[in-house]
Tab-separated table of C-alpha atoms in Angstrom:
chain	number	residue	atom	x	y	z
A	141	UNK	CA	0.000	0.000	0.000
A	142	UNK	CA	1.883	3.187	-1.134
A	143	UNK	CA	0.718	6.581	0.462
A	144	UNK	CA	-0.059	9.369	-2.457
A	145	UNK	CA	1.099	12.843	-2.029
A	146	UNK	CA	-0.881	15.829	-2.074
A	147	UNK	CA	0.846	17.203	-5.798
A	148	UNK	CA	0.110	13.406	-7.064
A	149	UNK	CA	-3.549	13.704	-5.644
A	150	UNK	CA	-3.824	16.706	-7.363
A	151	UNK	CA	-2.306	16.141	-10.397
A	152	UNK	CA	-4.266	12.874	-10.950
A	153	UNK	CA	-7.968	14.942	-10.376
A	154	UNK	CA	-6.590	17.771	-13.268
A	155	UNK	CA	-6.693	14.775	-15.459
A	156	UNK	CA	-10.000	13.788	-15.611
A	157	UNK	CA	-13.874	15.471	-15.169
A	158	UNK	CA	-14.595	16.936	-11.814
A	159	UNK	CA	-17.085	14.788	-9.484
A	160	UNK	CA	-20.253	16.895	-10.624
A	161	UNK	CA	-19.789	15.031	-13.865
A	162	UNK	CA	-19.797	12.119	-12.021
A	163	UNK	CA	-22.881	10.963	-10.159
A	164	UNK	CA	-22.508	9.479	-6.927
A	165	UNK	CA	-24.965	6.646	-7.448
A	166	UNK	CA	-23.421	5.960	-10.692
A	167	UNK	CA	-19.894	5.791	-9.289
A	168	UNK	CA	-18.861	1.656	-9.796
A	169	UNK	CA	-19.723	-0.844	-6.536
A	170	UNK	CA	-16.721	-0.676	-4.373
A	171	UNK	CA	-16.896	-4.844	-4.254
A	172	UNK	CA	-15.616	-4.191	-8.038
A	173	UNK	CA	-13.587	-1.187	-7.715
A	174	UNK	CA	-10.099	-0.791	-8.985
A	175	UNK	CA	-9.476	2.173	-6.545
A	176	UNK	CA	-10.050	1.561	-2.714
A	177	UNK	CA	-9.564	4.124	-0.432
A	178	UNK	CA	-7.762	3.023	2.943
A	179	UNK	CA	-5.944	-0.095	1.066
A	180	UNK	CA	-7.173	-3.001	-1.588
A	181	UNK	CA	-7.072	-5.726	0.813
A	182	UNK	CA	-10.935	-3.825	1.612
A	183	UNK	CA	-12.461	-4.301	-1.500
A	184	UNK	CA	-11.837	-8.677	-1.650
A	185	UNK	CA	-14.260	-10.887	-1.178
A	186	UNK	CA	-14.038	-12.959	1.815
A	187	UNK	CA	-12.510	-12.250	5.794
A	188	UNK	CA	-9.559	-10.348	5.334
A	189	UNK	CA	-7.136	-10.664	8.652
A	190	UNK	CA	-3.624	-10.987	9.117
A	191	UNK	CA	-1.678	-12.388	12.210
A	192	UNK	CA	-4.364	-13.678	14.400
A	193	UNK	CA	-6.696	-16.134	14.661
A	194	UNK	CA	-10.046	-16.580	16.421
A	195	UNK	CA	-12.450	-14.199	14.709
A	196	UNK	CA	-15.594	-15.000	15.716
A	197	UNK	CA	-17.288	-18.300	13.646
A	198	UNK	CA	-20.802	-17.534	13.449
A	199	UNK	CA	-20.901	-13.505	11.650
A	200	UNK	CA	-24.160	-13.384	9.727
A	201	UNK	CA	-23.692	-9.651	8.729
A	202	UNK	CA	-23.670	-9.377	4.941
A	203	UNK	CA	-20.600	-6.713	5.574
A	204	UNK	CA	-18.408	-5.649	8.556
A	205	UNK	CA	-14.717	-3.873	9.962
A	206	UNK	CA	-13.490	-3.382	12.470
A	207	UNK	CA	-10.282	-1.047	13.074
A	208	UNK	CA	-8.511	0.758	15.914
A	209	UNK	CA	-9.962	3.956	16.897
A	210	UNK	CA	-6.488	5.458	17.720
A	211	UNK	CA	-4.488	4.326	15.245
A	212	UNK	CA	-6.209	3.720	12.421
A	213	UNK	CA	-5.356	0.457	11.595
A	214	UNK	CA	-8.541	-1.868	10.410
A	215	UNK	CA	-8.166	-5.345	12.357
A	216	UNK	CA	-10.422	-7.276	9.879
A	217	UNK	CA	-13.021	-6.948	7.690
A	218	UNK	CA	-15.608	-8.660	5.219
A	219	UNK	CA	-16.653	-6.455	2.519
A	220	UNK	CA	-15.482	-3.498	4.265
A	221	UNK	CA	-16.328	-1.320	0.928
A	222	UNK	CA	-19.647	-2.699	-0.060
A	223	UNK	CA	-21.944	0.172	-0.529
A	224	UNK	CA	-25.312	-0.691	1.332
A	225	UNK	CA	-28.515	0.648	3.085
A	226	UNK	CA	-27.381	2.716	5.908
A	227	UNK	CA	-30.705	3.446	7.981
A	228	UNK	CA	-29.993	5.693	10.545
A	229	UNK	CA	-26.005	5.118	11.143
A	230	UNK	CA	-25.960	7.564	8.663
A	231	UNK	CA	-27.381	10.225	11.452
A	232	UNK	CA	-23.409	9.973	12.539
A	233	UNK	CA	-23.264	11.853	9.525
A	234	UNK	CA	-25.960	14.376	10.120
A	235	UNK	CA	-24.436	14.877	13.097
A	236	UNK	CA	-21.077	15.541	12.097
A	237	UNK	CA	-22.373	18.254	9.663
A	238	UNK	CA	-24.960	20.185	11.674
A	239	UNK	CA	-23.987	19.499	15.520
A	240	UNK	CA	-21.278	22.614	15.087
A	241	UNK	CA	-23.709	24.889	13.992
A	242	UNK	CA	-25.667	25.444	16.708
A	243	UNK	CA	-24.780	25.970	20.745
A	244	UNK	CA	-26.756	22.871	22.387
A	245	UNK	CA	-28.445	26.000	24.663
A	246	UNK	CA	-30.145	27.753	21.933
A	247	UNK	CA	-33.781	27.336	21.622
A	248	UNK	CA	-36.537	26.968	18.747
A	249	UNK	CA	-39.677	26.864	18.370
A	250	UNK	CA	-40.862	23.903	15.900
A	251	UNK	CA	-43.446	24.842	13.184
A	252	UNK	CA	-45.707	22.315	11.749
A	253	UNK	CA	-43.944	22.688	8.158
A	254	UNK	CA	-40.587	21.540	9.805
A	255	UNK	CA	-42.174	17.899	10.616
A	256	UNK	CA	-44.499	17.708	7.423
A	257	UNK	CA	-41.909	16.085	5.408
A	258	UNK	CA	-40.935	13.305	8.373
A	259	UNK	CA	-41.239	10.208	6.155
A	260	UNK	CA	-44.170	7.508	7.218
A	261	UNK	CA	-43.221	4.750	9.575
A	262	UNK	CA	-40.130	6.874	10.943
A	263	UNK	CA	-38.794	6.648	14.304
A	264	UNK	CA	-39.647	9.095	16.041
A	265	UNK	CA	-38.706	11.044	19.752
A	266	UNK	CA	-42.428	13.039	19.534
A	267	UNK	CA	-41.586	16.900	18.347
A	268	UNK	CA	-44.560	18.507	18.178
A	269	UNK	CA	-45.806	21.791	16.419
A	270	UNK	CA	-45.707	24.610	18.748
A	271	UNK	CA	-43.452	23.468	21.193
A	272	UNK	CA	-39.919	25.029	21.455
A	273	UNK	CA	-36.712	23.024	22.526
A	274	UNK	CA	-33.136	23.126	22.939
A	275	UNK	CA	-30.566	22.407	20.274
A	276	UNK	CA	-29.104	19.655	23.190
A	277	UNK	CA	-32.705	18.306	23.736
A	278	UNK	CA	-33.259	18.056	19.627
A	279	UNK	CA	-29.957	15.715	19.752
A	280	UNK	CA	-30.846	13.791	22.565
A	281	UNK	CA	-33.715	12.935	20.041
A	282	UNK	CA	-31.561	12.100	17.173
A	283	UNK	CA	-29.012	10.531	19.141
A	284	UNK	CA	-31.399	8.094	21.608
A	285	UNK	CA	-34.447	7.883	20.271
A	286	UNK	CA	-33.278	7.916	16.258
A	287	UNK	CA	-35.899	10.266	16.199
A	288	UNK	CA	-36.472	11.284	12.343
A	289	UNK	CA	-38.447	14.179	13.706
A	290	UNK	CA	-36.066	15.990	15.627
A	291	UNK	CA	-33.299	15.361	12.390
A	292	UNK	CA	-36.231	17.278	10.231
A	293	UNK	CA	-36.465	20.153	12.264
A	294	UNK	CA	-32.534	20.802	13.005
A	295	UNK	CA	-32.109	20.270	8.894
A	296	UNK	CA	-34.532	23.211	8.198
A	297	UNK	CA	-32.761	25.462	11.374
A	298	UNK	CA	-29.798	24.594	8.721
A	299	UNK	CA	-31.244	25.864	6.224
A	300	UNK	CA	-33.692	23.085	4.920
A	301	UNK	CA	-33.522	19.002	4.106
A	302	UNK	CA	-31.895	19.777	0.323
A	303	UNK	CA	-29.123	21.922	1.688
A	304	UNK	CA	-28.441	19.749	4.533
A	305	UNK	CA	-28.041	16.711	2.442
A	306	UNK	CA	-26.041	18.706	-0.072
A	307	UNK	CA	-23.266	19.600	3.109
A	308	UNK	CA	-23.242	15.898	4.051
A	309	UNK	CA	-22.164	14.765	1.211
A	310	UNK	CA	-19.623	17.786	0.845
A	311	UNK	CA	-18.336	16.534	4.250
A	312	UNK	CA	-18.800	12.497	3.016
A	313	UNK	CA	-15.919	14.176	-0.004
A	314	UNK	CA	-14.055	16.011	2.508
A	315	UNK	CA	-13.635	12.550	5.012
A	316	UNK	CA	-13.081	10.460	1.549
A	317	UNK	CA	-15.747	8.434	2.277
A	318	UNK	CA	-16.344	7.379	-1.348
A	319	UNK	CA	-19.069	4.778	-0.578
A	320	UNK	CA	-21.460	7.121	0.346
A	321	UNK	CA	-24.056	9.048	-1.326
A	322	UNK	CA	-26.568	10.709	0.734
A	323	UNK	CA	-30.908	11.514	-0.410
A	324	UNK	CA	-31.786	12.406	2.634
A	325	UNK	CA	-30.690	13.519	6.480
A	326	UNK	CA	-32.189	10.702	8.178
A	327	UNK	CA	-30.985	7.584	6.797
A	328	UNK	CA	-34.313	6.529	5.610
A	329	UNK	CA	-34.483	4.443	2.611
A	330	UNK	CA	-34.320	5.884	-0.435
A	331	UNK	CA	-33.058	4.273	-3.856
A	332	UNK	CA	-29.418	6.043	-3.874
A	333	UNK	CA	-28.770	6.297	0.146
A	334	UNK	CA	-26.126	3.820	0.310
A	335	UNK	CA	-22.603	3.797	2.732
A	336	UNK	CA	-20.531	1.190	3.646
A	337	UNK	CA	-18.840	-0.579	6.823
A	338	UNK	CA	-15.568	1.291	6.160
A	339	UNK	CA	-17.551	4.799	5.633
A	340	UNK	CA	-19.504	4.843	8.447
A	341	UNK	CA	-16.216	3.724	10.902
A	342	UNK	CA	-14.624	7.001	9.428
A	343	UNK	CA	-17.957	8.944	10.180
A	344	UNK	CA	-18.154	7.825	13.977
A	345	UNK	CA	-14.329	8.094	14.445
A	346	UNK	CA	-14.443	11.905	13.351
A	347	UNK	CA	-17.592	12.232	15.433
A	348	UNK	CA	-15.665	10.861	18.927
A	349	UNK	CA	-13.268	13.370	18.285
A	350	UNK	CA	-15.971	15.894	18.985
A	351	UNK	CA	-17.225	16.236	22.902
A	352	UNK	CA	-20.454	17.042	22.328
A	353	UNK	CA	-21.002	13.980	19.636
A	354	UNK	CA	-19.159	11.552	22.170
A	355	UNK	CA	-22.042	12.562	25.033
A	356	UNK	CA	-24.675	12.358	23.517
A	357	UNK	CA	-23.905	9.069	21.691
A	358	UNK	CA	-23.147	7.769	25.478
A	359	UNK	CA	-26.414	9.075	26.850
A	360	UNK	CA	-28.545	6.244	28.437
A	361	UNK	CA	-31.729	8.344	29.124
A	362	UNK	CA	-32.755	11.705	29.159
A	363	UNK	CA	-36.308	14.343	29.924
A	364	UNK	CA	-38.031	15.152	26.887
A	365	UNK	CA	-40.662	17.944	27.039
A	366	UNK	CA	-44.127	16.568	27.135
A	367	UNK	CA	-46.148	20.053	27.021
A	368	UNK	CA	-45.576	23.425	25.410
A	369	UNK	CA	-43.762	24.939	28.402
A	370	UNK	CA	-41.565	22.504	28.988
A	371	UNK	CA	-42.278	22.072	32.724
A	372	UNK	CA	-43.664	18.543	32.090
A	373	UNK	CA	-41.380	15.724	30.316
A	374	UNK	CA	-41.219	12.154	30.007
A	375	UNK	CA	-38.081	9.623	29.939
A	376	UNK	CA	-36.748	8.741	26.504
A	377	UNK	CA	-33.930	6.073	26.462
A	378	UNK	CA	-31.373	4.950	23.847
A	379	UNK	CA	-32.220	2.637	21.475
A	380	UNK	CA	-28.542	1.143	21.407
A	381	UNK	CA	-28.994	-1.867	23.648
A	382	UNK	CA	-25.313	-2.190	24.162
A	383	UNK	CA	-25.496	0.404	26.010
A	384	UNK	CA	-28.225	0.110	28.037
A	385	UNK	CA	-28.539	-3.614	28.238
A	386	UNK	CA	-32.508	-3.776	26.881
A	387	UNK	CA	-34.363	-6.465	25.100
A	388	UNK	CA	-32.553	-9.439	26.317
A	389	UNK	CA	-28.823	-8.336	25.457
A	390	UNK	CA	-26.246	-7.458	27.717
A	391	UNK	CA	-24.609	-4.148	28.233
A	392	UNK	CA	-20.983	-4.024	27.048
A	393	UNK	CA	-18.146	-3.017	29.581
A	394	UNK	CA	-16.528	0.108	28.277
A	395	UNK	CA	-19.113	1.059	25.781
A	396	UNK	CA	-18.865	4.289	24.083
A	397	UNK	CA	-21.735	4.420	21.551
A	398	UNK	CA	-22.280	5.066	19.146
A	399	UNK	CA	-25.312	4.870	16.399
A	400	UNK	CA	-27.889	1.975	15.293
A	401	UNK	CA	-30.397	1.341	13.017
A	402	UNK	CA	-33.377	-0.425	11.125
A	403	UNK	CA	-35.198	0.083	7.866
A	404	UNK	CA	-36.797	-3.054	6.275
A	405	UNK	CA	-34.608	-2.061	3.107
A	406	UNK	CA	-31.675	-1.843	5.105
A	407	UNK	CA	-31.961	-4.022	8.016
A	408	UNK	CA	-30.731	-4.262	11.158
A	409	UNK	CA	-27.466	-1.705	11.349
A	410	UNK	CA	-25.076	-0.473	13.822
A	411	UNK	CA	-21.358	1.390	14.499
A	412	UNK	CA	-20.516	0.860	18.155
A	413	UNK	CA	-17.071	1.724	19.906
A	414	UNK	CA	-15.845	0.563	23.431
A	415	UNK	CA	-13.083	1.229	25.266
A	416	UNK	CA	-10.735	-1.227	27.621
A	417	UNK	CA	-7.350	-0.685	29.075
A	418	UNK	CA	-6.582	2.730	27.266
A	419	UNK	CA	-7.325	1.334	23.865
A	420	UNK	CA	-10.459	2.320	21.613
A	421	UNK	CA	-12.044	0.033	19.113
A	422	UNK	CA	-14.792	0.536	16.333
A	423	UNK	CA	-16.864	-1.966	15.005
A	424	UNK	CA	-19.542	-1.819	12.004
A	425	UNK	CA	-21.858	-4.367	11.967
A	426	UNK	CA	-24.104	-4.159	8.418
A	427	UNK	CA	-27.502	-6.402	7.885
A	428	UNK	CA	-27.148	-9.491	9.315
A	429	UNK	CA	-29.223	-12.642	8.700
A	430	UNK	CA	-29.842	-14.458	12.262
A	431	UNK	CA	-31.908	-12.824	14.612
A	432	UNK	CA	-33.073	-8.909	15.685
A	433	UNK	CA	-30.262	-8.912	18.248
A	434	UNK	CA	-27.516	-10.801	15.881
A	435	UNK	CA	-26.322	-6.845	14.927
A	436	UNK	CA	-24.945	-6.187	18.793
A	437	UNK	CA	-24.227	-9.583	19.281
A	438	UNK	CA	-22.009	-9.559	16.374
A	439	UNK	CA	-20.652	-6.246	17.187
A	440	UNK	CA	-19.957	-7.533	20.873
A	441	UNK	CA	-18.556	-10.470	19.506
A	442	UNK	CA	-15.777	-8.760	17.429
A	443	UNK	CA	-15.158	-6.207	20.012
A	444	UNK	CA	-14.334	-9.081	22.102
A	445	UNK	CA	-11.752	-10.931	19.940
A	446	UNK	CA	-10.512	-7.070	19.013
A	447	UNK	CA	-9.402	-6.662	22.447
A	448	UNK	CA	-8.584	-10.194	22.467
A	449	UNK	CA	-6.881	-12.111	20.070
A	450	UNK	CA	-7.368	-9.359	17.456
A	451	UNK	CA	-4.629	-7.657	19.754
A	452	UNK	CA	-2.187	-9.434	17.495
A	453	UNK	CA	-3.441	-8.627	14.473
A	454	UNK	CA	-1.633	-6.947	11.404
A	455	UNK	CA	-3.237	-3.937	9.380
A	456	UNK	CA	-5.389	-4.904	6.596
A	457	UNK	CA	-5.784	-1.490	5.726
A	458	UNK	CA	-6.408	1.700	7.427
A	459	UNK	CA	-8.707	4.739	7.874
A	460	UNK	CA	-8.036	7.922	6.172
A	461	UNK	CA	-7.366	11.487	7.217
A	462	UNK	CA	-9.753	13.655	6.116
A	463	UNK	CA	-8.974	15.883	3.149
A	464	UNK	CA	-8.755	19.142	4.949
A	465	UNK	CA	-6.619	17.865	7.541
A	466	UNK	CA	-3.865	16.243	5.039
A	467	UNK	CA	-0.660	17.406	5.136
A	468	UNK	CA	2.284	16.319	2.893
A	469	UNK	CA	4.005	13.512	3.693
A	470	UNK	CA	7.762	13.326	4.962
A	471	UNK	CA	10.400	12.842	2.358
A	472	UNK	CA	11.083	8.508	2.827
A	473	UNK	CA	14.032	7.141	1.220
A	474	UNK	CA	14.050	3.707	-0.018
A	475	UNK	CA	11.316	1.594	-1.302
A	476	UNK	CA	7.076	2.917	-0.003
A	477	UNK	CA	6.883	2.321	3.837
A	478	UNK	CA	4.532	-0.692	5.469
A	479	UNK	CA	1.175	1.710	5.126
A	480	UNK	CA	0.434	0.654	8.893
A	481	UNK	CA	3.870	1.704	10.104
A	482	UNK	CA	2.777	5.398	11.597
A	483	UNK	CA	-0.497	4.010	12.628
A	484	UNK	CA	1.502	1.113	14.575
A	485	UNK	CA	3.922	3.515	16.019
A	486	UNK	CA	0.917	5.612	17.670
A	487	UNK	CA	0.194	8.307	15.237
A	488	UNK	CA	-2.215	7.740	12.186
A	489	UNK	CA	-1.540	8.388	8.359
A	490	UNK	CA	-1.069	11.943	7.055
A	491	UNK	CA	-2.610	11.207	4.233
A	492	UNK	CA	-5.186	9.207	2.316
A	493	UNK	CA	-4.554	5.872	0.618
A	494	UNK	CA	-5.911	5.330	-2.789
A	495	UNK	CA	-5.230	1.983	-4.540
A	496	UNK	CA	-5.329	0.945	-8.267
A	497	UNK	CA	-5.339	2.577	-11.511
A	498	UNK	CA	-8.778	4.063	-11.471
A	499	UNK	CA	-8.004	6.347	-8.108
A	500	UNK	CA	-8.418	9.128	-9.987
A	501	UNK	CA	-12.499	8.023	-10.997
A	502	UNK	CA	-13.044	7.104	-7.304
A	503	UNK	CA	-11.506	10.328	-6.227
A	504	UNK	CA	-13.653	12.464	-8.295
A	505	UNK	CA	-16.892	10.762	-7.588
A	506	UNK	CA	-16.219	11.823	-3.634
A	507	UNK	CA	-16.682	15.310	-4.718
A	508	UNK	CA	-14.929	18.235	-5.969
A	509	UNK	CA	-14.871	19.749	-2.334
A	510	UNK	CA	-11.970	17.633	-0.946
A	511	UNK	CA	-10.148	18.723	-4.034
A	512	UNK	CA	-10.277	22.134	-3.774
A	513	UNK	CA	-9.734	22.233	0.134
A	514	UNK	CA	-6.749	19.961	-0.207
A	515	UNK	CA	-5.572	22.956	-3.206
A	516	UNK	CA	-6.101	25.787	0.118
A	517	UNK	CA	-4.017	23.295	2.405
């Protein structure tokens, strides 16, 4: 795995269209790809691991990763790349593009037009018309309760659901996650919302970075207003049963968060991350086959041979710095570095990986935006 430099980034994108040429939907299954971003060991077929044994036997999840939070480094993975039905992991998203755009003690007052548009059969925390909330008590909806409700009215406080979804995917470009192409804020199925195991690991490793994202994600339970005034509320808890050890499964020692999901197109989905001994690991569990708990149990299950016997493990790949935090590389002599080496050493990757001779196609259909901040850097 070779890293690229910012001048050969840039001088690869001259050569061909920019991305608006290039529809995201359009862009070729990552399964297929001949460019994978964070190393081509993600785009095979089949368990990819190196130097440890004892992954867990029974994974029913059509696609999973799972990778060092610190580091970088991805552990293992099936189909790491494979774009799929997000449901509402892709709120990790949301979040990451409208949480810094409003102080949590900033209040609003929700109009019925701003819940009109919440899609049929959506989760829902229960905004109602009328009533006025807190920016932190319109998260605590997104982030417990999945609500699709509260996700409506913070996209039109930003400006309205086709801008909002516009700036996620500018931000999907900016993180390089490729796999990803966004029709609406709240991960409900639509034809073209699709992400992928490796995508939504970058999305909820940015988010920890950010204080506010990382409580609210860890939030067990919380007082919702139940009248106009606010004076009267009721008890909403988070949906994540991980973490709060609901519905038969078990809570999981050093828990972070940090986002699940369900849609009937998409099926049962989830990102969780957990923390033992200092060390932070992220695991994305996507559809699997065997039971309405199988996504934690499978996520639980990995964590455990993560901190286990996955402690041994060689990098299959990695996850990327963002765009607009790239810098240029050191000068190396020699043959290209091990990929993992800086992630290994404690520090991650100043730059993205991009593997295979159509980089440049899978570069582009991320969006012009990375582009042009990487030109500012």
């Amino acid at each position: 795995m070779n890293h690229l430099s910012r001048r050969s980034l840039l001088a690869l994108a001259a050569s061909v269209p920019l991305a608006a040429s290039v529809p995201p939907a359009a862009a070729a299954p990552a399964e297929a790809a001949s460019a994978v971003v964070g190393g081509a060991r993600l785009a095979r077929d089949g368990v990819q691991v190196s130097g440890a044994t004892g992954l867990p036997k029974k994974l029913s999840a059509r696609a999973w990763m799972i990778a060092d939070g610190d580091t970088g480094e991805v552990l293992a993975s099936y189909r790491a790349h494979r774009r799929m039905a997000p449901a509402s992991t892709l709120k990790m998203l949301f979040a990451l593009t409208v949480l810094p755009k409003f102080e949590r003690t900033d209040r609003h007052k929700v109009t019925a037009a701003e819940i009109a548009d919440v899609p049929s059969g959506s989760s829902l925390v229960g905004v109602r018309a009328g009533f006025t909330y807190t920016v932190e008590q319109l998260w605590q909806g997104v982030f417990l309760r999945s609500g699709n409700d509260a996700v409506h009215v913070l996209a039109h406080m930003n400006g309205g659901l086709d801008r909002t979804v516009a700036e996620m995917q500018t931000a999907a470009g900016d993180l390089l996650a490729l796999d990803t192409h966004v029709a609406s804020p709240d991960g409900f199925d639509h034809r073209n919302q699709l992400s992928s195991a490796y995508d939504l690991t970058l999305f909820a490793r940015k988010g920890l970075e950010d204080a506010d994202f990382r409580e609210y994600c860890a939030t067990r339970t919380a007082d919702f207003p139940a009248n106009a005034s606010g004076r009267k509320t009721f008890q909403i808890q988070n949906t994540d049963r991980l973490l709060t050890g609901s519905y038969g499964v078990e809570t999981y020692d050093g828990l972070i968060g940090v986002k699940n999901g369900y849609t009937s197109n998409a099926g049962n989905t989830f990102t969780g991350a957990a923390t033992r001994d200092g060390r932070t690991l992220i695991v994305t569990v996507l559809h699997p086959t065997s039971g309405y708990n199988a996504v934690y149990e499978e996520t639980a299950a990995l964590l455990d041979w993560g901190f286990g016997k996955g402690s041994s493990a060689r990098a299959v790949g990695e996850l990327v710095t963002a765009a607009s935090q790239a810098s240029p590389a050191p000068a190396r002599s020699g043959a290209a570095g091990a990929s993992g080496a800086a992630a290994r050493s404690g520090g991650s990757s100043s730059l993205p990986l991009l593997e295979g001779a159509a980089g440049v196609v899978a570069l582009a259909a991320g969006g012009a935006y990375a582009l042009r901040r990487l030109r500012r850097g």
